Short mmCIF file of C-alpha atoms and ligand atoms in Angstrom, two decimals:
data_model
loop_
_atom_site.label_atom_id
_atom_site.label_comp_id
_atom_site.label_asym_id
_atom_site.label_seq_id
_atom_site.Cartn_x
_atom_site.Cartn_y
_atom_site.Cartn_z
CA MET S 1499 -7.22 -11.17 -27.78
CA GLU S 1500 -5.41 -13.71 -25.64
CA LYS S 1501 -1.74 -13.21 -26.05
CA ILE S 1502 1.13 -15.31 -24.91
CA ILE S 1503 3.93 -12.86 -24.49
CA ASP S 1504 6.62 -13.63 -27.02
CA GLU S 1505 9.77 -13.67 -24.99
CA ASN S 1506 11.94 -14.58 -27.98
CA LYS S 1507 11.65 -11.40 -29.91
CA GLN S 1508 14.14 -8.61 -29.51
CA GLY S 1509 13.10 -6.22 -26.76
CA ASP S 1510 11.92 -2.78 -27.73
CA THR S 1511 14.72 -0.29 -28.10
CA LEU S 1512 14.08 3.15 -26.86
CA ILE S 1513 15.01 6.46 -28.35
CA LEU S 1514 14.75 10.01 -27.09
CA GLU S 1515 15.22 13.45 -28.58
CA PRO S 1516 18.94 14.27 -28.66
CA GLN S 1517 20.11 16.62 -25.91
CA GLU S 1518 22.56 19.24 -27.08
CA GLY S 1519 26.06 18.82 -25.72
CA ASN S 1520 25.64 15.10 -24.98
CA ASN S 1521 28.23 13.10 -26.85
CA ARG S 1522 27.97 9.54 -25.56
CA LYS S 1523 25.54 7.05 -27.07
CA LEU S 1524 23.21 4.82 -25.07
CA PHE S 1525 21.43 1.80 -26.54
CA ILE S 1526 18.72 0.71 -24.08
CA GLU S 1527 16.55 -2.33 -24.58
CA SER S 1528 13.67 -3.54 -22.39
CA TYR S 1529 12.04 -6.89 -21.71
CA GLY S 1530 9.13 -7.94 -19.53
CA CYS S 1531 6.43 -5.90 -17.85
CA ALA S 1532 5.19 -2.34 -18.36
CA MET S 1533 7.09 -1.31 -15.22
CA ASN S 1534 10.37 -2.18 -16.96
CA PHE S 1535 9.48 -0.03 -19.97
CA SER S 1536 8.57 2.79 -17.63
CA ASP S 1537 11.82 2.30 -15.66
CA SER S 1538 13.87 2.49 -18.86
CA GLU S 1539 12.40 5.96 -19.42
CA ILE S 1540 13.58 6.93 -15.93
CA VAL S 1541 17.04 5.50 -16.68
CA ALA S 1542 17.29 7.42 -19.96
CA SER S 1543 16.37 10.63 -18.10
CA ILE S 1544 19.04 10.02 -15.48
CA LEU S 1545 21.66 9.31 -18.14
CA ALA S 1546 20.66 12.32 -20.25
CA THR S 1547 22.05 14.37 -17.35
CA ALA S 1548 25.28 12.34 -17.51
CA GLY S 1549 26.06 13.07 -21.16
CA PHE S 1550 24.15 10.32 -22.98
CA ASN S 1551 21.84 10.47 -25.99
CA THR S 1552 19.97 7.34 -27.01
CA THR S 1553 20.68 5.50 -30.26
CA GLN S 1554 18.79 2.74 -32.06
CA ASN S 1555 21.97 1.35 -33.51
CA LEU S 1556 23.64 -1.21 -31.26
CA GLU S 1557 26.89 -1.05 -33.21
CA ASP S 1558 27.38 2.67 -32.45
CA ALA S 1559 26.71 2.48 -28.75
CA ASP S 1560 29.17 3.52 -26.06
CA LEU S 1561 26.88 1.94 -23.49
CA VAL S 1562 24.38 -0.89 -23.92
CA LEU S 1563 21.82 -1.41 -21.17
CA VAL S 1564 19.37 -4.28 -21.08
CA ASN S 1565 16.43 -4.01 -18.69
CA THR S 1566 15.68 -7.61 -17.79
CA CYS S 1567 12.81 -9.82 -16.64
CA SER S 1568 12.99 -12.87 -14.35
CA ILE S 1569 9.32 -13.79 -14.23
CA ARG S 1570 9.75 -17.03 -16.17
CA ASP S 1571 12.84 -19.01 -17.14
CA LYS S 1572 12.24 -18.30 -20.82
CA ALA S 1573 12.46 -14.54 -20.19
CA GLU S 1574 15.91 -15.02 -18.67
CA GLN S 1575 17.05 -17.23 -21.55
CA THR S 1576 16.08 -14.47 -23.99
CA VAL S 1577 18.33 -12.01 -22.18
CA ARG S 1578 21.23 -14.51 -22.18
CA LYS S 1579 20.85 -14.74 -25.96
CA ARG S 1580 20.95 -10.96 -26.28
CA LEU S 1581 24.15 -10.87 -24.23
CA GLU S 1582 25.71 -13.27 -26.75
CA LYS S 1583 24.73 -10.85 -29.50
CA TYR S 1584 26.27 -7.88 -27.65
CA ASN S 1585 29.39 -9.97 -27.15
CA ALA S 1586 29.69 -10.57 -30.89
CA VAL S 1587 29.29 -6.86 -31.65
CA LYS S 1588 31.88 -5.95 -29.04
CA ARG S 1589 34.33 -8.54 -30.34
CA ASP S 1590 33.92 -7.81 -34.06
CA ILE S 1591 32.87 -4.18 -34.38
CA ASN S 1592 32.93 -2.02 -31.27
CA PRO S 1593 35.54 -3.11 -28.68
CA LYS S 1594 35.01 -0.01 -26.50
CA MET S 1595 31.35 -0.74 -25.89
CA LYS S 1596 30.33 -1.21 -22.23
CA VAL S 1597 27.44 -3.48 -21.24
CA GLY S 1598 25.13 -3.16 -18.25
CA VAL S 1599 22.31 -5.33 -16.94
CA LEU S 1600 19.37 -3.64 -15.21
CA GLY S 1601 16.16 -4.88 -13.65
CA CYS S 1602 15.03 -8.16 -12.14
CA MET S 1603 17.80 -10.46 -13.40
CA ALA S 1604 20.40 -8.00 -12.09
CA GLU S 1605 18.74 -8.13 -8.69
CA ARG S 1606 18.31 -11.91 -8.71
CA LEU S 1607 21.81 -12.84 -9.84
CA LYS S 1608 23.84 -9.94 -8.42
CA THR S 1609 27.62 -10.54 -8.60
CA LYS S 1610 27.02 -13.96 -10.17
CA PHE S 1611 26.27 -12.05 -13.35
CA LEU S 1612 29.76 -10.58 -13.44
CA GLU S 1613 31.21 -14.07 -12.97
CA GLU S 1614 28.92 -15.90 -15.41
CA GLU S 1615 28.77 -13.35 -18.20
CA LYS S 1616 32.22 -11.96 -18.92
CA ILE S 1617 30.74 -9.33 -21.23
CA VAL S 1618 28.90 -7.57 -18.39
CA ASP S 1619 30.59 -4.46 -16.89
CA LEU S 1620 27.72 -3.13 -14.82
CA VAL S 1621 24.90 -4.69 -12.75
CA VAL S 1622 22.19 -2.39 -11.40
CA GLY S 1623 19.02 -3.43 -9.52
CA PRO S 1624 15.62 -1.70 -9.90
CA ASP S 1625 16.06 0.65 -6.91
CA ALA S 1626 19.60 1.84 -7.75
CA TYR S 1627 19.20 3.69 -11.04
CA LYS S 1628 20.08 7.08 -9.54
CA ASP S 1629 23.51 5.65 -8.80
CA LEU S 1630 24.13 4.96 -12.51
CA PRO S 1631 26.32 8.04 -13.17
CA ASN S 1632 28.61 7.07 -10.24
CA LEU S 1633 28.72 3.44 -11.31
CA LEU S 1634 29.59 4.45 -14.86
CA ALA S 1635 32.48 6.53 -13.57
CA GLU S 1636 33.84 3.34 -11.98
CA VAL S 1637 33.40 1.43 -15.22
CA ASP S 1638 35.25 4.22 -17.08
CA GLU S 1639 38.13 3.66 -14.71
CA GLY S 1640 38.22 -0.01 -15.68
CA ARG S 1641 36.41 -1.58 -12.72
CA ASP S 1642 33.22 -3.66 -12.79
CA ALA S 1643 30.44 -1.85 -10.94
CA ILE S 1644 27.42 -3.16 -9.09
CA ASN S 1645 24.58 -1.76 -6.99
CA VAL S 1646 21.68 -4.06 -6.19
CA ILE S 1647 20.57 -2.50 -2.92
CA LEU S 1648 16.78 -2.55 -2.55
CA SER S 1649 15.28 0.56 -0.99
CA LYS S 1650 12.56 1.38 1.51
CA GLU S 1651 11.97 4.79 -0.01
CA GLU S 1652 12.92 4.97 -3.68
CA THR S 1653 9.97 5.67 -5.99
CA TYR S 1654 11.74 7.93 -8.53
CA GLY S 1655 8.93 10.42 -7.81
CA ASP S 1656 11.34 13.31 -8.37
CA ILE S 1657 12.49 12.11 -11.80
CA SER S 1658 10.51 13.35 -14.74
CA PRO S 1659 10.77 10.45 -17.17
CA VAL S 1660 11.50 11.18 -20.81
CA ARG S 1661 8.96 9.45 -23.06
CA LEU S 1662 10.80 7.00 -25.26
CA ASN S 1663 9.38 5.76 -28.57
CA SER S 1664 6.11 7.29 -27.51
CA ASN S 1665 2.97 7.60 -29.65
CA GLY S 1666 2.46 10.94 -27.86
CA VAL S 1667 -0.99 9.84 -26.70
CA THR S 1668 -0.67 7.13 -24.02
CA ALA S 1669 1.83 6.91 -21.16
CA PHE S 1670 2.58 4.84 -18.06
CA VAL S 1671 2.80 6.51 -14.66
CA SER S 1672 4.19 4.33 -11.88
CA ILE S 1673 2.52 4.70 -8.47
CA THR S 1674 3.89 1.85 -6.37
CA ARG S 1675 7.07 -0.19 -6.44
CA GLY S 1676 7.73 -3.66 -5.06
CA CYS S 1677 5.21 -6.18 -3.78
CA ASP S 1678 4.40 -7.58 -0.33
CA ASN S 1679 2.08 -10.36 -1.45
CA MET S 1680 4.46 -13.30 -1.66
CA CYS S 1681 2.54 -15.44 -4.11
CA THR S 1682 4.52 -18.69 -3.82
CA PHE S 1683 5.34 -18.94 -7.56
CA CYS S 1684 6.50 -15.34 -8.01
CA VAL S 1685 10.00 -13.91 -8.06
CA VAL S 1686 8.91 -10.24 -8.02
CA PRO S 1687 9.00 -9.70 -4.22
CA PHE S 1688 12.65 -10.86 -4.31
CA THR S 1689 13.72 -8.75 -7.27
CA ARG S 1690 11.71 -5.58 -6.63
CA GLY S 1691 11.63 -5.54 -2.85
CA ARG S 1692 9.00 -4.44 -0.39
CA GLU S 1693 6.07 -2.38 -1.40
CA ARG S 1694 6.17 1.44 -1.19
CA SER S 1695 3.95 4.13 -2.68
CA ARG S 1696 4.80 7.31 -4.52
CA ASP S 1697 3.86 10.79 -3.32
CA PRO S 1698 0.44 11.67 -4.87
CA GLN S 1699 1.64 15.24 -5.46
CA SER S 1700 4.39 14.02 -7.80
CA ILE S 1701 1.92 11.70 -9.56
CA ILE S 1702 -0.47 14.60 -10.20
CA GLU S 1703 2.37 16.82 -11.41
CA GLU S 1704 3.43 14.13 -13.87
CA ILE S 1705 -0.15 13.72 -15.15
CA ASN S 1706 -0.59 17.50 -15.57
CA ASN S 1707 2.68 17.67 -17.43
CA LEU S 1708 1.61 14.81 -19.74
CA TRP S 1709 -1.73 16.51 -20.44
CA ASN S 1710 0.00 19.78 -21.29
CA ARG S 1711 2.18 17.91 -23.77
CA GLY S 1712 -0.85 16.42 -25.55
CA PHE S 1713 -1.12 13.01 -23.88
CA LYS S 1714 -4.72 11.72 -23.59
CA GLU S 1715 -4.47 8.49 -21.62
CA ILE S 1716 -2.40 7.31 -18.68
CA THR S 1717 -2.06 3.93 -17.01
CA LEU S 1718 -1.26 3.98 -13.31
CA LEU S 1719 1.23 1.18 -12.77
CA GLY S 1720 2.09 -1.05 -9.87
CA GLN S 1721 2.49 -4.76 -9.11
CA ASN S 1722 -0.60 -4.43 -6.94
CA VAL S 1723 -2.11 -0.96 -7.41
CA ASP S 1724 -5.04 -1.46 -5.04
CA SER S 1725 -2.67 -1.67 -2.16
CA TYR S 1726 -1.40 1.91 -2.85
CA LEU S 1727 -1.14 3.82 0.44
CA TRP S 1728 0.59 7.17 0.90
CA TYR S 1729 1.15 8.36 4.46
CA GLY S 1730 4.20 10.53 3.89
CA GLY S 1731 6.59 7.88 2.57
CA GLY S 1732 8.02 4.56 3.73
CA LEU S 1733 7.06 0.94 3.35
CA LYS S 1734 3.45 -0.18 3.28
CA LYS S 1735 4.17 -2.71 6.01
CA ASP S 1736 5.27 0.11 8.37
CA PHE S 1737 1.91 1.94 8.13
CA GLU S 1738 0.96 0.63 11.59
CA LYS S 1739 3.82 2.69 13.06
CA ALA S 1740 2.62 5.94 11.42
CA SER S 1741 1.39 8.84 13.59
CA ASP S 1742 -2.34 9.48 14.11
CA PHE S 1743 -2.10 12.50 11.81
CA GLU S 1744 -0.39 10.46 9.08
CA LYS S 1745 -3.04 7.75 9.40
CA ALA S 1746 -5.91 10.26 9.27
CA THR S 1747 -4.56 11.96 6.14
CA ALA S 1748 -3.41 8.80 4.33
CA VAL S 1749 -4.28 8.53 0.62
CA THR S 1750 -5.69 5.17 -0.54
CA PHE S 1751 -5.89 3.91 -4.12
CA SER S 1752 -9.51 4.98 -4.55
CA ASN S 1753 -8.58 8.46 -3.19
CA LEU S 1754 -5.71 8.65 -5.68
CA LEU S 1755 -7.90 7.51 -8.56
CA GLU S 1756 -10.47 10.17 -7.73
CA LEU S 1757 -7.77 12.83 -7.43
CA CYS S 1758 -6.39 11.93 -10.87
CA ALA S 1759 -9.86 11.79 -12.47
CA LYS S 1760 -10.84 15.19 -11.05
CA THR S 1761 -7.54 16.91 -11.79
CA GLN S 1762 -7.61 16.03 -15.49
CA PRO S 1763 -11.27 15.34 -16.29
CA LYS S 1764 -10.60 14.68 -19.98
CA MET S 1765 -7.59 12.43 -19.52
CA ARG S 1766 -8.45 8.75 -19.80
CA ILE S 1767 -7.27 6.88 -16.74
CA ARG S 1768 -6.40 3.19 -16.54
CA PHE S 1769 -4.62 1.16 -13.90
CA SER S 1770 -2.82 -2.17 -13.68
CA THR S 1771 -2.53 -4.64 -11.95
CA SER S 1772 -5.23 -5.50 -9.41
CA ASN S 1773 -4.83 -8.44 -7.08
CA PRO S 1774 -8.36 -9.68 -6.22
CA GLN S 1775 -7.55 -9.86 -2.51
CA ASP S 1776 -6.79 -6.12 -2.44
CA LEU S 1777 -9.38 -4.69 -4.86
CA THR S 1778 -12.04 -3.00 -2.72
CA LEU S 1779 -15.50 -1.96 -3.86
CA ASP S 1780 -14.80 1.73 -3.20
CA VAL S 1781 -12.38 1.54 -6.16
CA VAL S 1782 -15.14 0.13 -8.37
CA GLU S 1783 -17.53 2.82 -7.12
CA THR S 1784 -14.97 5.53 -7.94
CA MET S 1785 -14.63 4.06 -11.42
CA ALA S 1786 -18.40 4.24 -11.85
CA LYS S 1787 -18.47 7.86 -10.69
CA TYR S 1788 -15.98 9.27 -13.20
CA HIS S 1789 -16.51 9.00 -16.93
CA ASN S 1790 -12.79 9.32 -17.63
CA ILE S 1791 -11.78 6.25 -15.59
CA CYS S 1792 -11.88 3.41 -18.10
CA ASN S 1793 -14.24 0.49 -17.54
CA HIS S 1794 -11.64 -2.22 -17.50
CA ILE S 1795 -10.08 -4.19 -14.65
CA HIS S 1796 -7.15 -6.52 -15.15
CA LEU S 1797 -7.87 -9.02 -12.39
CA PRO S 1798 -5.48 -11.99 -12.52
CA VAL S 1799 -6.77 -15.04 -10.67
CA GLN S 1800 -4.07 -17.60 -11.70
CA SER S 1801 -6.26 -20.64 -10.94
CA GLY S 1802 -9.91 -21.57 -10.38
CA SER S 1803 -9.12 -24.26 -7.81
CA ASN S 1804 -9.37 -23.40 -4.12
CA ARG S 1805 -6.66 -25.90 -3.24
CA ILE S 1806 -4.24 -24.44 -5.80
CA LEU S 1807 -5.09 -20.84 -4.82
CA LYS S 1808 -4.12 -21.75 -1.27
CA GLU S 1809 -0.86 -23.37 -2.39
CA MET S 1810 -0.14 -20.21 -4.39
CA ASN S 1811 -0.77 -18.05 -1.28
CA ARG S 1812 -3.46 -16.14 -3.14
CA LEU S 1813 -5.51 -14.99 -0.17
CA HIS S 1814 -9.02 -15.46 -1.55
CA THR S 1815 -11.22 -18.36 -2.59
CA ARG S 1816 -12.84 -19.08 -5.91
CA GLU S 1817 -16.21 -18.15 -4.36
CA GLU S 1818 -14.91 -14.79 -3.09
CA TYR S 1819 -13.50 -14.06 -6.53
CA MET S 1820 -16.84 -14.89 -8.18
CA ALA S 1821 -18.64 -12.62 -5.69
CA LEU S 1822 -16.19 -9.84 -6.56
CA ILE S 1823 -16.93 -10.31 -10.27
CA ASP S 1824 -20.67 -10.17 -9.52
CA ASN S 1825 -20.18 -6.95 -7.55
CA ILE S 1826 -18.11 -5.33 -10.29
CA ARG S 1827 -20.82 -6.18 -12.83
CA ARG S 1828 -23.55 -4.88 -10.52
CA ILE S 1829 -21.78 -1.53 -10.10
CA ILE S 1830 -20.44 -1.26 -13.70
CA PRO S 1831 -22.51 -3.57 -15.94
CA ASN S 1832 -20.28 -3.16 -18.99
CA CYS S 1833 -16.93 -3.41 -17.18
CA ALA S 1834 -14.34 -5.37 -19.14
CA ILE S 1835 -12.45 -7.91 -17.05
CA SER S 1836 -9.21 -9.62 -18.08
CA GLN S 1837 -7.12 -12.38 -16.51
CA ASP S 1838 -3.70 -13.95 -16.02
CA MET S 1839 -3.68 -17.73 -15.54
CA ILE S 1840 -0.99 -20.22 -14.68
CA VAL S 1841 -1.47 -23.88 -15.61
CA GLY S 1842 0.63 -26.74 -14.30
CA PHE S 1843 1.40 -25.30 -10.88
CA PRO S 1844 2.89 -28.13 -8.72
CA THR S 1845 0.29 -30.79 -7.76
CA GLU S 1846 -2.34 -29.37 -10.14
CA THR S 1847 -4.65 -32.28 -11.02
CA GLU S 1848 -7.03 -32.57 -13.94
CA ALA S 1849 -9.88 -31.74 -11.52
CA ASP S 1850 -8.06 -28.57 -10.37
CA PHE S 1851 -7.56 -27.60 -13.99
CA GLN S 1852 -11.26 -28.15 -14.71
CA ASP S 1853 -12.00 -25.69 -11.90
CA THR S 1854 -9.98 -23.11 -13.86
CA VAL S 1855 -11.96 -23.91 -16.98
CA SER S 1856 -15.29 -23.58 -15.18
CA LEU S 1857 -14.24 -20.28 -13.59
CA MET S 1858 -13.38 -18.95 -17.05
CA ASP S 1859 -16.78 -20.11 -18.27
CA TYR S 1860 -18.38 -18.24 -15.38
CA VAL S 1861 -16.56 -14.94 -15.95
CA LYS S 1862 -16.15 -15.04 -19.75
CA TYR S 1863 -13.19 -12.68 -19.64
CA ASN S 1864 -12.69 -10.10 -22.38
CA PHE S 1865 -9.07 -11.19 -22.79
CA GLY S 1866 -6.22 -12.72 -20.87
CA TYR S 1867 -2.57 -13.73 -20.59
CA MET S 1868 -1.94 -17.40 -19.96
CA PHE S 1869 1.25 -19.18 -18.93
CA THR S 1870 2.64 -22.59 -18.05
CA TYR S 1871 4.20 -22.68 -14.59
CA SER S 1872 7.92 -21.94 -14.59
CA GLU S 1873 9.79 -22.74 -11.39
CA ARG S 1874 11.73 -19.73 -10.07
CA PRO S 1875 14.74 -20.14 -7.78
CA GLY S 1876 14.22 -18.95 -4.21
CA THR S 1877 10.41 -18.82 -4.30
CA MET S 1878 8.39 -20.79 -1.73
CA ALA S 1879 6.99 -23.04 -4.45
CA GLN S 1880 10.51 -23.93 -5.56
CA ARG S 1881 11.67 -24.57 -2.00
CA LYS S 1882 8.67 -26.53 -0.76
CA MET S 1883 7.12 -28.20 -3.79
CA VAL S 1884 8.13 -30.44 -6.68
CA ASP S 1885 7.53 -29.14 -10.21
CA ASP S 1886 5.65 -32.36 -10.95
CA VAL S 1887 3.23 -31.61 -13.78
CA PRO S 1888 4.80 -33.02 -16.98
CA GLU S 1889 5.66 -30.45 -19.65
CA GLU S 1890 3.30 -31.98 -22.21
CA VAL S 1891 0.41 -31.83 -19.73
CA LYS S 1892 1.19 -28.17 -19.02
CA LYS S 1893 1.25 -27.43 -22.74
CA ARG S 1894 -2.03 -29.20 -23.38
CA ARG S 1895 -3.77 -27.39 -20.54
CA LEU S 1896 -2.40 -24.08 -21.79
CA GLN S 1897 -3.70 -24.73 -25.29
CA ASP S 1898 -7.12 -25.67 -23.89
CA ILE S 1899 -7.53 -22.37 -22.04
CA VAL S 1900 -6.06 -20.30 -24.87
CA ASP S 1901 -8.72 -21.79 -27.16
CA LEU S 1902 -11.43 -21.23 -24.55
CA GLN S 1903 -10.35 -17.61 -24.05
CA ARG S 1904 -10.53 -17.03 -27.81
CA GLU S 1905 -14.17 -18.18 -27.75
CA HIS S 1906 -14.95 -15.91 -24.82
CA SER S 1907 -13.17 -12.93 -26.39
CA GLU S 1908 -15.26 -13.43 -29.49
CA ILE S 1909 -18.48 -13.47 -27.47
CA ARG S 1910 -17.35 -10.25 -25.77
CA THR S 1911 -16.35 -8.37 -28.92
CA LYS S 1912 -19.61 -9.42 -30.62
CA GLU S 1913 -21.53 -7.66 -27.84
CA HIS S 1914 -20.35 -4.41 -29.44
CA LEU S 1915 -21.73 -5.08 -32.92
CA ASN S 1916 -24.00 -2.24 -34.07
CA THR S 1917 -23.16 -0.10 -31.03
CA ILE S 1918 -21.17 3.13 -30.90
CA VAL S 1919 -17.87 3.02 -29.00
CA GLU S 1920 -15.45 5.82 -28.15
CA VAL S 1921 -11.99 5.23 -29.63
CA LEU S 1922 -8.86 7.15 -28.72
CA VAL S 1923 -6.74 7.16 -31.89
CA GLU S 1924 -3.21 5.93 -31.16
CA LYS S 1925 -1.61 4.99 -34.47
CA GLU S 1926 -2.04 3.73 -38.00
CA SER S 1927 -3.51 0.24 -38.22
CA LYS S 1928 -0.83 -2.41 -38.80
CA LYS S 1929 -2.93 -3.96 -41.55
CA SER S 1930 -3.86 -0.86 -43.55
CA ASN S 1931 -2.39 2.62 -43.97
CA THR S 1932 -5.86 4.04 -44.64
CA GLN S 1933 -7.16 3.01 -41.20
CA TRP S 1934 -6.58 4.28 -37.67
CA SER S 1935 -6.12 1.99 -34.70
CA GLY S 1936 -7.05 2.88 -31.14
CA ARG S 1937 -8.71 1.44 -28.07
CA THR S 1938 -12.12 1.70 -26.45
CA PRO S 1939 -12.48 2.45 -22.71
CA GLN S 1940 -12.84 -1.33 -22.26
CA ASN S 1941 -9.35 -1.68 -23.73
CA ILE S 1942 -10.52 -3.36 -26.94
CA VAL S 1943 -8.63 -2.48 -30.11
CA ALA S 1944 -10.79 -0.80 -32.77
CA VAL S 1945 -9.91 0.13 -36.36
CA PHE S 1946 -11.74 2.48 -38.74
CA PRO S 1947 -11.09 4.54 -41.92
CA LYS S 1948 -8.93 7.58 -41.20
CA GLU S 1949 -11.00 10.30 -42.95
CA HIS S 1950 -10.01 13.66 -41.40
CA TYR S 1951 -9.31 12.30 -37.91
CA LYS S 1952 -5.89 12.52 -36.26
CA VAL S 1953 -3.79 10.64 -33.70
CA GLY S 1954 -4.97 11.78 -30.25
CA ASP S 1955 -8.62 12.38 -31.27
CA PHE S 1956 -11.50 10.80 -29.34
CA VAL S 1957 -13.79 9.45 -32.07
CA ASN S 1958 -17.20 7.76 -31.90
CA VAL S 1959 -17.11 4.63 -34.01
CA LYS S 1960 -20.07 2.55 -35.14
CA VAL S 1961 -19.03 -1.11 -34.93
CA THR S 1962 -19.97 -3.04 -38.08
CA ASP S 1963 -17.77 -6.14 -37.77
CA CYS S 1964 -15.31 -7.80 -35.41
CA THR S 1965 -12.76 -10.54 -34.88
CA SER S 1966 -12.09 -12.14 -31.48
CA ALA S 1967 -9.67 -9.31 -30.64
CA THR S 1968 -10.60 -6.30 -32.76
CA LEU S 1969 -13.64 -4.14 -33.46
CA ILE S 1970 -14.05 -2.89 -37.02
CA GLY S 1971 -16.21 0.11 -37.86
CA ASP S 1972 -16.73 3.62 -39.21
CA ALA S 1973 -16.35 6.99 -37.56
CA VAL S 1974 -19.61 8.83 -36.89
CA GLY S 1975 -18.06 12.00 -35.40
CA TYR S 1976 -15.92 13.30 -32.55
CA SER S 1977 -16.91 12.12 -29.07
CA GLU S 1978 -17.94 14.80 -26.58
CA ASN S 1979 -14.66 14.16 -24.78
CA ASN S 1980 -12.71 15.62 -27.70
N1 LIG U 2688 1.15 -8.27 -9.94
C1 LIG U 2688 1.92 -8.40 -11.11
C2 LIG U 2688 2.14 -9.77 -11.54
C3 LIG U 2688 3.42 -9.82 -12.22
S1 LIG U 2688 3.74 -11.24 -13.02
C4 LIG U 2688 1.47 -7.50 -12.24
O1 LIG U 2688 1.61 -6.33 -12.12
O2 LIG U 2688 1.00 -7.96 -13.29
C5 LIG U 2688 2.55 -11.28 -14.34
C6 LIG U 2688 1.96 -12.64 -14.48
O3 LIG U 2688 2.97 -13.59 -14.75
C7 LIG U 2688 1.29 -13.17 -13.21
O4 LIG U 2688 0.01 -12.66 -13.03
C8 LIG U 2688 1.30 -14.65 -13.45
O5 LIG U 2688 0.16 -15.07 -14.18
C9 LIG U 2688 2.54 -14.86 -14.32
N2 LIG U 2688 3.62 -15.50 -13.55
C10 LIG U 2688 4.26 -15.00 -12.47
N3 LIG U 2688 5.17 -15.90 -12.01
C11 LIG U 2688 5.09 -16.98 -12.83
C12 LIG U 2688 5.76 -18.24 -12.86
N4 LIG U 2688 6.68 -18.57 -11.95
N5 LIG U 2688 5.43 -19.12 -13.84
C13 LIG U 2688 4.49 -18.79 -14.77
N6 LIG U 2688 3.82 -17.63 -14.78
C14 LIG U 2688 4.11 -16.72 -13.82
FE1 LIG U 2689 3.92 -11.49 -7.90
FE2 LIG U 2689 1.74 -11.97 -6.51
FE3 LIG U 2689 3.04 -9.67 -6.22
S1 LIG U 2689 2.03 -12.40 -8.69
S2 LIG U 2689 4.00 -9.32 -8.17
S3 LIG U 2689 3.80 -11.67 -5.66
S4 LIG U 2689 0.81 -9.96 -6.32
#
């Protein structure tokens, strides 16, 4: 199920139920990570209170917002191409249309955006979305508007996000914002600021609300969820300065996970992403204790070479990572584990690359996301190292591990042949309108004939066949979770 994210396709456009009385039209499009999709839902909620309904038709829009990604150069190029498209629509069809850039590129480029891209009227960073109504008032008066201030506090905990383009079954719930890890290749700490956690009370309220509206699965989101720490608000790095009472009553990620699992015992709970240096065994033990916490950990390692891990400022060794994998498998024998890998990081030799290959052979991940290194302005790697691995070498190494991952995924899906798995039905299968598609707790896609089952049902499925990414089977009844 390895997937190289296709950064060339149009981003998903988002649509929400029309609000009566709103007469301006918002076209909002998102690129990049799950956090961006979740943020766009927050933005649409904020703008619903400022007179906007969403539209899926770019040509009708009064306001076009693009939520952008800076993680690799290609992601930024995709957004530049979209801006050209908006420009053409504005020039030829809809001259009154206003255009705003949100997200990581807004934060990275700031006022440069207004200079470089004449089409852009509005630039808003990831912590400034509540200021959108004020900024739009400035744009309405004919001025360019910008707010890229990063915050110590903002978690949007008090905003109840509308669910855009939702299947009504699965939803993202963000729990931390920002990242303090400073991996040397990564632009996120610069674009999303320092790490802060959201009030657990507001997280629980959001989950209860989702359950009451029929949702059956949530994914707790953060750049580094295991580092979640609530002590009454503020930055993670300021925890040392908290009072004794705040320290004694602090909520860690495993506490939060337990709280979510207990509060909604039938809601499936997932989380993403875990950085190996911050994933503690109490989290794995909490997963083992609660049936409704899914047995899957996305555990990006980036490289199997100790020298490269050090250059990347990943604060663990290959051996520590392998010990963590062993511990996860000891506590939860059937836990699915997935990866992110970067090939062609500066100075990566063939021997370093072979360490990545041998680590993959050791873990045999269920699936993964693999990338060639893309130098990002302002990061430590860009400032201190030369991007010296030739493009064709990067591409060859990428292809090698994509092929290897396909073999491993196939081994992993085959383990399910002739077993019964629980599938939460999400939608019609893309390949057949007589089949449902859903996922198992291990996050593997499964398809089976629809019969009388419905979207949102938990169904036991007997697996009769599989591909490297998908289980194929027949329903044998509702699961006890239903
Ligand atoms: N902790 C984050 C990581 C965000 S970036 C999370 O929530 O997933 C997602 C993945 O993109 C990283 O794990 C890494 O594999 C890849 N990535 C990040 N910066 C990159 C770069 N400069 N070049 C290539 N890939 C990169
Ligand atoms: Fe980026 Fe490393 Fe944080 S990959 S998001 S700096 S954990």
